[in-house]
Coordinates of C-alpha atoms in Angstrom, one line a residue:
M1 CA 30.2 -7.9 22.8
L2 CA 27.3 -7.0 23.4
T3 CA 25.4 -6.8 26.8
A4 CA 21.1 -6.5 28.6
A5 CA 22.5 -3.6 29.1
D6 CA 23.3 -2.3 25.7
V7 CA 20.3 -3.9 24.2
A8 CA 17.6 -2.6 26.6
K9 CA 18.1 1.0 25.3
H10 CA 16.3 -0.2 21.9
D11 CA 12.9 -1.0 23.0
S12 CA 11.0 1.0 20.8
K13 CA 9.6 2.3 16.9
E14 CA 12.2 4.6 16.8
S15 CA 15.2 2.2 18.0
C16 CA 14.6 -1.2 17.4
W17 CA 17.2 -4.6 18.0
V18 CA 16.4 -7.3 18.4
I19 CA 18.3 -11.2 19.0
V20 CA 18.1 -13.6 16.1
A21 CA 20.7 -17.0 16.5
G22 CA 22.2 -15.2 19.3
F23 CA 22.9 -12.1 17.1
V24 CA 22.2 -8.4 17.3
Y25 CA 20.4 -6.3 14.6
D26 CA 19.1 -2.8 14.5
V27 CA 16.2 -3.2 12.4
T28 CA 13.6 -0.2 13.1
E29 CA 13.7 1.4 9.5
F30 CA 12.5 -2.1 8.6
L31 CA 9.7 -1.7 11.8
N32 CA 7.0 -0.7 8.7
N33 CA 7.7 -2.4 5.2
H34 CA 7.4 -5.8 7.5
P35 CA 4.8 -7.2 6.2
G36 CA 3.5 -8.9 8.7
G37 CA 3.2 -5.3 10.5
A38 CA 5.4 -4.0 12.9
A39 CA 4.3 -5.7 16.1
S40 CA 5.7 -8.5 15.5
I41 CA 9.5 -7.2 16.1
L42 CA 8.3 -5.0 18.5
R43 CA 7.4 -7.6 20.8
Y44 CA 11.0 -8.8 20.9
A45 CA 12.8 -4.8 21.3
G46 CA 15.3 -4.6 24.0
R47 CA 14.1 -7.5 25.1
M48 CA 16.5 -10.6 25.6
K49 CA 14.2 -12.9 24.3
D50 CA 15.5 -14.3 21.0
A51 CA 13.7 -14.5 18.3
T52 CA 14.4 -17.4 16.4
D53 CA 12.0 -19.8 16.5
E54 CA 9.8 -16.3 15.6
Y55 CA 11.9 -15.6 12.9
N56 CA 12.2 -19.2 11.1
L57 CA 8.5 -19.8 10.7
F58 CA 8.3 -17.5 8.6
H59 CA 11.7 -17.6 7.3
A60 CA 15.3 -18.9 6.3
P61 CA 17.9 -18.3 8.5
T62 CA 19.4 -16.4 5.8
L63 CA 17.5 -14.0 4.8
I64 CA 18.6 -11.6 7.5
L65 CA 22.3 -12.0 5.8
K66 CA 21.2 -11.3 2.6
E67 CA 18.5 -8.4 2.8
L68 CA 19.6 -6.6 6.5
S69 CA 22.6 -3.8 5.1
K70 CA 25.8 -4.9 6.7
D71 CA 25.4 -1.3 8.9
K72 CA 22.2 -2.6 10.7
H73 CA 24.2 -6.5 11.9
L74 CA 25.7 -5.0 14.7
G75 CA 27.3 -8.2 17.0
P76 CA 26.8 -11.4 18.9
I77 CA 25.3 -10.9 22.7
D78 CA 26.5 -13.1 25.7
I79 CA 24.3 -16.2 24.8
Q80 CA 24.4 -16.4 29.1
Q81 CA 21.1 -14.1 29.3
V82 CA 19.1 -14.9 26.5
I83 CA 15.9 -16.3 27.2
G84 CA 15.2 -18.4 24.6
A85 CA 11.9 -17.8 22.6
Q86 CA 8.6 -19.4 24.6
H87 CA 6.8 -19.9 21.0
S88 CA 4.8 -22.8 19.8
A89 CA 7.0 -24.6 17.0
H90 CA 5.8 -24.6 13.6
S91 CA 2.8 -27.6 15.0
V92 CA 1.9 -30.0 17.7
E93 CA 2.3 -33.4 18.4
H94 CA -1.9 -34.6 18.2
D95 CA -2.1 -38.1 16.6
V96 CA -2.5 -37.6 12.4
M97 CA -4.5 -39.4 10.5
P98 CA -2.4 -41.4 7.9
L99 CA -1.4 -40.1 4.7
S100 CA -3.2 -44.1 3.6
I101 CA -6.1 -43.3 5.1
C102 CA -6.7 -40.1 3.6
Q103 CA -8.8 -40.2 -0.2
S104 CA -9.8 -35.8 -0.5
L105 CA -7.9 -32.0 0.0
D106 CA -10.9 -31.7 2.8
D107 CA -9.5 -35.2 5.0
I108 CA -6.6 -33.0 4.2
R109 CA -7.1 -30.7 5.7
A110 CA -8.4 -32.4 8.8
A111 CA -5.2 -33.4 9.2
A112 CA -3.7 -30.6 8.8
E113 CA -6.3 -29.3 11.8
V114 CA -5.3 -31.3 13.9
K115 CA -1.4 -31.0 13.6
L116 CA -1.1 -27.2 13.1
S117 CA -0.2 -24.9 15.8
A118 CA -3.4 -22.4 16.7
R119 CA -1.0 -19.5 15.6
A120 CA -0.9 -21.3 11.1
R121 CA -4.2 -22.9 12.0
T122 CA -5.7 -18.2 12.0
Y123 CA -3.4 -17.6 9.7
F124 CA -4.0 -20.7 6.9
A125 CA -8.2 -19.8 7.1
S126 CA -8.0 -16.4 8.6
G127 CA -10.2 -13.6 5.5
A128 CA -11.8 -10.9 5.8
E129 CA -13.9 -8.9 8.4
S130 CA -17.1 -11.6 8.2
M131 CA -15.8 -14.0 6.0
T132 CA -18.3 -13.3 3.6
S133 CA -15.9 -14.0 0.4
V134 CA -14.5 -17.0 1.9
R135 CA -17.5 -18.5 2.4
N136 CA -19.1 -18.1 -1.4
N137 CA -15.4 -18.7 -2.7
R138 CA -16.6 -22.1 -1.7
L139 CA -20.9 -21.9 -2.0
H140 CA -20.3 -20.6 -5.5
W141 CA -18.2 -23.8 -6.7
E142 CA -21.0 -25.7 -5.5
A143 CA -23.8 -23.7 -7.2
I144 CA -22.5 -25.1 -10.5
S145 CA -23.6 -28.8 -11.5
F146 CA -22.9 -30.0 -14.6
Y147 CA -24.6 -31.5 -18.2
P148 CA -23.4 -35.2 -18.6
R149 CA -23.5 -37.0 -22.0
I150 CA -23.5 -40.7 -22.1
L151 CA -22.2 -44.0 -24.6
R152 CA -18.8 -41.7 -25.9
N153 CA -15.2 -43.9 -25.4
V154 CA -13.7 -42.0 -23.2
S155 CA -11.2 -44.7 -22.3
S156 CA -7.9 -42.1 -22.9
L157 CA -7.4 -38.8 -21.8
S158 CA -5.5 -35.7 -22.4
M159 CA -5.1 -33.4 -19.2
T160 CA -2.7 -31.8 -20.1
C161 CA -1.9 -28.0 -20.8
R162 CA 0.6 -24.9 -21.3
V163 CA 0.1 -22.6 -18.1
M164 CA 1.5 -19.6 -18.2
G165 CA 3.0 -20.5 -21.3
S166 CA 4.4 -23.3 -19.5
P167 CA 3.9 -27.2 -20.0
S168 CA 1.9 -28.7 -17.1
S169 CA 0.4 -32.4 -16.7
L170 CA -2.9 -30.2 -15.3
P171 CA -4.7 -28.0 -15.5
I172 CA -3.8 -26.8 -12.3
F173 CA -1.3 -24.8 -10.4
I174 CA 0.3 -24.0 -7.0
A175 CA -1.1 -20.7 -6.1
P176 CA 1.3 -18.6 -4.7
A177 CA 0.7 -18.6 -1.0
A178 CA 3.4 -16.9 2.3
A179 CA 4.7 -18.3 5.1
A180 CA 4.8 -22.3 4.2
K181 CA 6.9 -22.8 7.4
L182 CA 4.2 -21.8 9.4
G183 CA 2.9 -25.7 8.4
H184 CA 6.5 -28.0 7.8
P185 CA 10.0 -27.4 8.4
E186 CA 10.6 -27.4 4.9
G187 CA 7.5 -25.0 3.9
E188 CA 7.6 -23.8 0.2
L189 CA 10.3 -26.5 -0.9
C190 CA 7.8 -29.3 -0.6
L191 CA 5.4 -27.3 -2.9
A192 CA 8.3 -27.4 -5.3
R193 CA 9.1 -30.8 -5.1
G194 CA 5.6 -31.9 -5.6
A195 CA 5.4 -29.8 -8.3
A196 CA 9.1 -31.3 -10.4
R197 CA 8.3 -34.3 -9.4
M198 CA 4.0 -34.3 -10.6
A199 CA 4.8 -31.8 -13.7
I200 CA 2.9 -28.7 -12.7
P201 CA 4.2 -25.1 -11.7
Q202 CA 4.5 -23.6 -9.1
C203 CA 4.5 -20.1 -8.3
V204 CA 6.3 -19.0 -5.9
C205 CA 4.9 -16.3 -2.7
T206 CA 7.4 -12.7 -2.7
Y207 CA 6.7 -13.8 1.4
S208 CA 7.9 -17.1 0.7
S209 CA 10.0 -18.5 3.9
F210 CA 13.0 -19.6 1.8
T211 CA 14.9 -17.1 -0.2
N212 CA 14.2 -18.0 -4.4
E213 CA 17.8 -19.2 -4.5
E214 CA 16.9 -21.7 -2.2
I215 CA 13.0 -22.8 -3.8
V216 CA 14.7 -22.9 -7.5
Q217 CA 17.5 -24.8 -6.6
C218 CA 15.7 -27.4 -5.1
F219 CA 13.6 -27.8 -7.8
E220 CA 15.9 -28.0 -10.7
N221 CA 18.1 -30.7 -8.1
E222 CA 14.3 -32.5 -7.2
P223 CA 16.2 -35.9 -8.5
L224 CA 12.8 -36.9 -9.2
R225 CA 11.9 -34.3 -11.2
R226 CA 9.4 -34.7 -14.4
G227 CA 8.8 -31.5 -15.4
G228 CA 6.7 -28.5 -14.2
A229 CA 7.8 -25.2 -13.8
L230 CA 8.4 -22.4 -11.5
F231 CA 6.1 -19.2 -11.6
F232 CA 7.0 -15.4 -9.7
Q233 CA 4.5 -13.8 -7.9
L234 CA 5.6 -10.2 -7.6
Y235 CA 3.8 -7.9 -4.2
V236 CA 5.7 -3.9 -5.4
P237 CA 6.6 -2.8 -2.3
K238 CA 5.3 0.2 -1.3
I239 CA 8.3 1.8 -2.5
K240 CA 7.6 1.3 -6.4
K241 CA 11.4 1.6 -7.3
E242 CA 12.1 -0.9 -4.8
A243 CA 10.1 -3.6 -7.5
E244 CA 13.0 -3.7 -10.1
H245 CA 15.8 -5.5 -7.9
L246 CA 12.3 -8.2 -7.1
I247 CA 12.0 -8.3 -11.2
K248 CA 15.3 -8.5 -12.1
R249 CA 16.4 -10.8 -9.7
A250 CA 13.2 -13.7 -10.4
K251 CA 14.5 -13.0 -14.2
S252 CA 17.7 -13.6 -13.0
L253 CA 16.7 -16.9 -11.4
N254 CA 15.0 -18.1 -14.7
F255 CA 11.1 -17.6 -13.3
Q256 CA 9.0 -18.7 -16.3
A257 CA 6.4 -16.2 -16.1
L258 CA 5.6 -12.7 -13.3
V259 CA 2.1 -12.9 -11.4
I260 CA 2.0 -9.2 -10.4
T261 CA -0.7 -9.3 -7.5
V262 CA -2.7 -6.2 -7.5
D263 CA -5.5 -6.0 -5.5
S264 CA -3.8 -5.7 -1.9
P265 CA -2.2 -1.7 -1.9
V266 CA -3.5 -2.0 1.7
I267 CA -4.3 -5.7 3.8
G268 CA -7.4 -7.0 4.5
K269 CA -8.8 -6.0 7.9
R270 CA -8.1 -10.0 8.9
E271 CA -10.1 -10.3 12.2
D272 CA -9.1 -13.5 13.4
D273 CA -5.2 -12.9 12.4
D274 CA -5.4 -9.5 14.4
R275 CA -7.1 -11.0 17.0
L276 CA -4.5 -13.4 17.5
R277 CA -2.2 -11.1 17.8
T278 CA -3.6 -8.6 19.5
S279 CA -4.1 -11.4 22.6
T280 CA 0.0 -11.8 22.0
E281 CA 1.0 -8.3 22.3
H282 CA -1.6 -8.5 25.5
R283 CA 0.2 -11.2 27.5
N284 CA 3.6 -10.0 26.9
E285 CA 2.8 -6.6 27.8
I286 CA 2.7 -4.2 24.8
E287 CA 0.5 -1.3 25.2
S288 CA -2.2 -0.9 22.3
Q289 CA -2.4 2.2 20.8
P290 CA -4.2 4.1 22.5
P291 CA -7.9 4.6 21.6
G292 CA -9.0 7.9 20.0
K293 CA -4.9 8.8 19.3
Y294 CA -5.8 9.6 15.7
L295 CA -9.0 11.0 13.4
P296 CA -10.7 9.3 10.7
G297 CA -8.5 9.4 7.7
E298 CA -5.4 10.5 9.5
E299 CA -4.2 7.9 10.7
A300 CA -0.4 7.1 9.2
P301 CA 1.5 6.2 8.0
T302 CA -1.8 4.4 5.5
L303 CA -3.6 2.6 7.5
R304 CA -2.6 -1.5 6.4
G305 CA 0.0 0.2 4.5
V306 CA 2.4 -2.4 2.9
H307 CA 2.6 -2.6 -0.9
C308 CA 2.3 0.6 -3.3
S309 CA -0.9 2.3 -3.1
T310 CA 0.2 4.2 -6.9
L311 CA 0.5 1.0 -9.3
E312 CA -1.2 2.3 -12.1
W313 CA -1.9 0.6 -15.8
S314 CA 0.1 3.2 -16.7
D315 CA 3.2 1.1 -14.1
I316 CA 2.5 -2.1 -16.8
P317 CA 5.8 -0.6 -19.7
W318 CA 7.9 -0.2 -16.7
I319 CA 7.4 -3.8 -15.6
R320 CA 7.9 -5.2 -19.4
T321 CA 10.7 -3.2 -19.3
L322 CA 12.5 -5.1 -16.3
W323 CA 10.7 -7.9 -16.8
G324 CA 11.9 -8.6 -20.9
S325 CA 9.5 -11.2 -23.3
K326 CA 8.2 -14.4 -20.9
P327 CA 4.9 -13.9 -19.8
I328 CA 3.3 -11.2 -17.6
I329 CA -0.1 -12.1 -15.5
L330 CA -2.3 -10.0 -13.4
K331 CA -3.1 -11.9 -10.3
G332 CA -6.4 -10.1 -8.4
I333 CA -9.4 -8.8 -10.9
Q334 CA -12.4 -9.0 -9.2
S335 CA -14.2 -7.4 -12.2
A336 CA -15.4 -7.6 -16.4
E337 CA -14.5 -3.9 -17.0
D338 CA -11.1 -4.7 -15.5
A339 CA -10.9 -7.5 -17.6
Y340 CA -12.0 -6.6 -20.8
E341 CA -9.2 -2.8 -19.6
A342 CA -6.2 -5.8 -19.4
T343 CA -6.5 -7.0 -23.2
K344 CA -5.7 -3.6 -23.7
H345 CA -2.1 -3.7 -22.1
D346 CA 1.0 -5.8 -23.2
L347 CA -0.3 -8.2 -20.7
D348 CA 0.0 -12.6 -21.2
G349 CA -3.3 -13.3 -19.0
I350 CA -5.0 -12.4 -15.9
Y351 CA -5.8 -14.6 -13.2
L352 CA -9.1 -14.3 -11.7
S353 CA -8.6 -13.5 -7.3
N354 CA -10.0 -12.1 -4.9
H355 CA -7.3 -13.9 -2.3
G356 CA -8.4 -16.5 -1.4
G357 CA -11.0 -14.0 0.6
R358 CA -8.5 -12.5 2.4
Q359 CA -8.4 -8.8 1.2
L360 CA -12.6 -7.2 0.2
D361 CA -14.7 -8.7 2.2
F362 CA -17.8 -9.8 0.1
A363 CA -15.6 -9.5 -2.9
P364 CA -16.6 -11.6 -5.8
S365 CA -15.5 -14.9 -6.5
S366 CA -13.7 -16.0 -9.4
V367 CA -16.9 -18.4 -11.2
Q368 CA -18.8 -14.3 -10.3
T369 CA -16.1 -12.6 -12.3
L370 CA -15.4 -15.6 -15.4
L371 CA -19.4 -15.3 -15.4
E372 CA -19.9 -11.7 -15.7
I373 CA -16.9 -12.1 -18.2
N374 CA -18.8 -14.7 -20.2
A375 CA -21.9 -12.7 -20.4
K376 CA -20.1 -8.3 -20.6
Y377 CA -17.0 -9.1 -22.4
P378 CA -16.5 -12.2 -24.4
Q379 CA -13.9 -11.6 -26.5
V380 CA -11.7 -11.4 -23.5
L381 CA -11.4 -15.8 -23.7
K382 CA -10.4 -15.5 -26.8
M383 CA -7.8 -12.4 -26.3
L384 CA -6.4 -13.3 -22.7
D385 CA -5.7 -16.4 -20.9
I386 CA -7.6 -16.6 -18.0
Y387 CA -6.6 -18.2 -14.8
V388 CA -8.8 -18.9 -10.9
D389 CA -8.7 -19.7 -8.2
G390 CA -10.4 -19.8 -4.7
G391 CA -12.2 -21.8 -3.1
V392 CA -11.3 -25.2 -5.0
S393 CA -10.7 -27.9 -3.5
R394 CA -12.1 -30.6 -5.8
G395 CA -10.9 -31.8 -9.4
S396 CA -14.7 -31.3 -10.7
D397 CA -14.5 -27.4 -9.2
V398 CA -12.1 -27.9 -12.2
V399 CA -13.1 -29.0 -14.6
K400 CA -16.5 -26.5 -14.1
A401 CA -14.0 -23.2 -14.5
L402 CA -12.7 -25.1 -17.5
C403 CA -15.8 -25.2 -19.0
L404 CA -16.5 -21.2 -18.6
G405 CA -13.4 -20.4 -20.0
A406 CA -10.3 -20.5 -18.1
K407 CA -6.5 -21.6 -19.0
A408 CA -5.9 -23.4 -15.7
V409 CA -7.0 -23.0 -11.8
G410 CA -4.5 -21.9 -9.1
I411 CA -5.3 -23.7 -5.5
G412 CA -3.2 -22.5 -2.1
R413 CA -4.7 -23.4 1.2
G414 CA -5.1 -26.9 -0.6
F415 CA -1.6 -27.1 -0.9
M416 CA -0.8 -25.1 2.2
Y417 CA -2.8 -27.8 4.3
A418 CA -1.2 -30.8 2.4
L419 CA 2.4 -29.3 3.8
S420 CA 1.4 -28.8 6.8
A421 CA 0.1 -32.5 7.2
Y422 CA 3.0 -35.0 5.9
G423 CA 5.0 -32.3 4.2
T424 CA 6.3 -33.5 -0.2
D425 CA 3.9 -36.9 1.0
G426 CA 1.2 -34.4 1.5
V427 CA 1.6 -32.0 -1.7
L428 CA 2.0 -35.6 -4.3
R429 CA -0.7 -37.1 -2.6
A430 CA -3.0 -34.3 -3.4
I431 CA -1.9 -33.6 -6.6
E432 CA -3.0 -37.7 -7.1
F433 CA -6.6 -36.8 -5.7
L434 CA -7.0 -33.5 -8.1
S435 CA -5.9 -35.6 -11.0
D436 CA -7.5 -38.7 -10.0
E437 CA -10.9 -36.3 -9.0
I438 CA -10.5 -34.5 -13.4
Q439 CA -10.1 -37.9 -14.9
T440 CA -13.4 -39.3 -13.4
T441 CA -15.3 -35.5 -14.1
L442 CA -14.5 -35.6 -17.5
R443 CA -15.0 -39.9 -18.6
L444 CA -18.7 -39.1 -16.7
L445 CA -19.4 -35.8 -19.4
G446 CA -18.3 -37.8 -22.1
V447 CA -15.2 -35.4 -22.1
T448 CA -11.7 -36.7 -23.5
D449 CA -9.5 -33.8 -24.0
I450 CA -9.4 -30.5 -22.2
A451 CA -9.6 -29.0 -25.0
Q452 CA -13.8 -29.9 -25.8
L453 CA -14.5 -28.4 -22.5
N454 CA -17.2 -25.8 -22.5
P455 CA -20.5 -23.8 -21.2
A456 CA -22.9 -27.1 -22.1
Y457 CA -21.3 -29.0 -19.9
I458 CA -22.5 -27.0 -17.0
N459 CA -25.9 -25.4 -15.6
T460 CA -24.6 -21.9 -14.6
R461 CA -28.7 -20.7 -14.3
R462 CA -28.5 -21.1 -10.1
L463 CA -25.8 -19.2 -9.5
A464 CA -27.1 -16.5 -12.7
N465 CA -29.6 -16.0 -10.9
E466 CA -28.5 -15.7 -7.5
L467 CA -25.9 -12.8 -9.3
G468 CA -28.3 -11.2 -11.2
I469 CA -26.1 -12.6 -13.9
G470 CA -27.5 -13.7 -17.3
H471 CA -27.0 -17.6 -17.8
V472 CA -23.9 -19.2 -19.5
K473 CA -25.3 -21.6 -22.3
A474 CA -23.1 -23.3 -25.2
V475 CA -24.5 -26.0 -28.1
I476 CA -21.8 -29.2 -27.5

């Protein structure tokens, strides 16, 4: 059995041992590949402080056993010597608005913000630098208005569609988002149950708190399942070849589509996240890098680089060979030019997204990119299925996107707040809100089938003028 003295010798990047659930692991080689950065691990390096609480906020209990090679499992430690981690849990106890009172995703978010820990609240809400991209994601939806038509029989509606090749009861899907356990102990499992029961797709993030196997099992074994589908979102790792394992694993688990994130060769500068992290390091007396250590451009390794920075269009055939014939979607398209370029490759769709405003500050919203595609390369709308996300909080936003040619809309933060406040019930109610709002909007527009939607039902002039893009108009 290892002792405190054994562990204390390994407290640096050169040799990093940590304690999780009373067991010691050597994570030295993993530090630079950790999506949350090395610092979040180093504050436990060589210390007699169990990192279990911190670990469980982000990961399934079995993940470290599966992903860390056996030679890095060093052995148990005398539990009497270990100090329990003093980090806040996934939530704090406050009075939360009863779910029955909530009437919208905004209500659910307000309830979640009361309940969430400071860490979770910061992580879910943070964006790049000045937060301009986050704000514009919402403002650009609000800048589009409707052209309703009257005296039409709207007694029956059809909202069903196919999303990334799979049937869906609504033109929405659960967008990929990491670390759902920050909000609720059952994290992504709440999303899987909601998707299965309400027959919509869930796109599972590479950095989910639970393993792919656990999420798939939860989805497939849901006793109240009425449909739905699971897609896998892929971050290509820093070492490109390591993506092969992730793709083959997702294929073997029968994920129905592969969604490749292409807007993250490095992680955006999220100042609220960074400020919280450095404050924690300061409290734990972890030394920060001294100012002026590197010349600009000489930082090593690649600044904020945890993903592959060499991924190119020419890699798509390699990915297609690994994945097979099921749909491949590129997530993170932010220009009409790249949307058009995608038509030249073996892809089934594109996903317009600025990563929830978390990557590039002043990045275009998905609405802006969709308007530009309509104006510059309208043929793309017929050649590829287009999906969007970012700033969506209402069913009316979904209808606006469909009018501009999108096939379906992803919602990320809305569902993260829903599971954080109310677990699976919150996810179910959030889907109900969106369904209600989509139905109401369609009927008030004089539309009975989402396939009837086109630019004639919306006024984009205000936004188009603001952005210097051609106004989109069609005849009903």
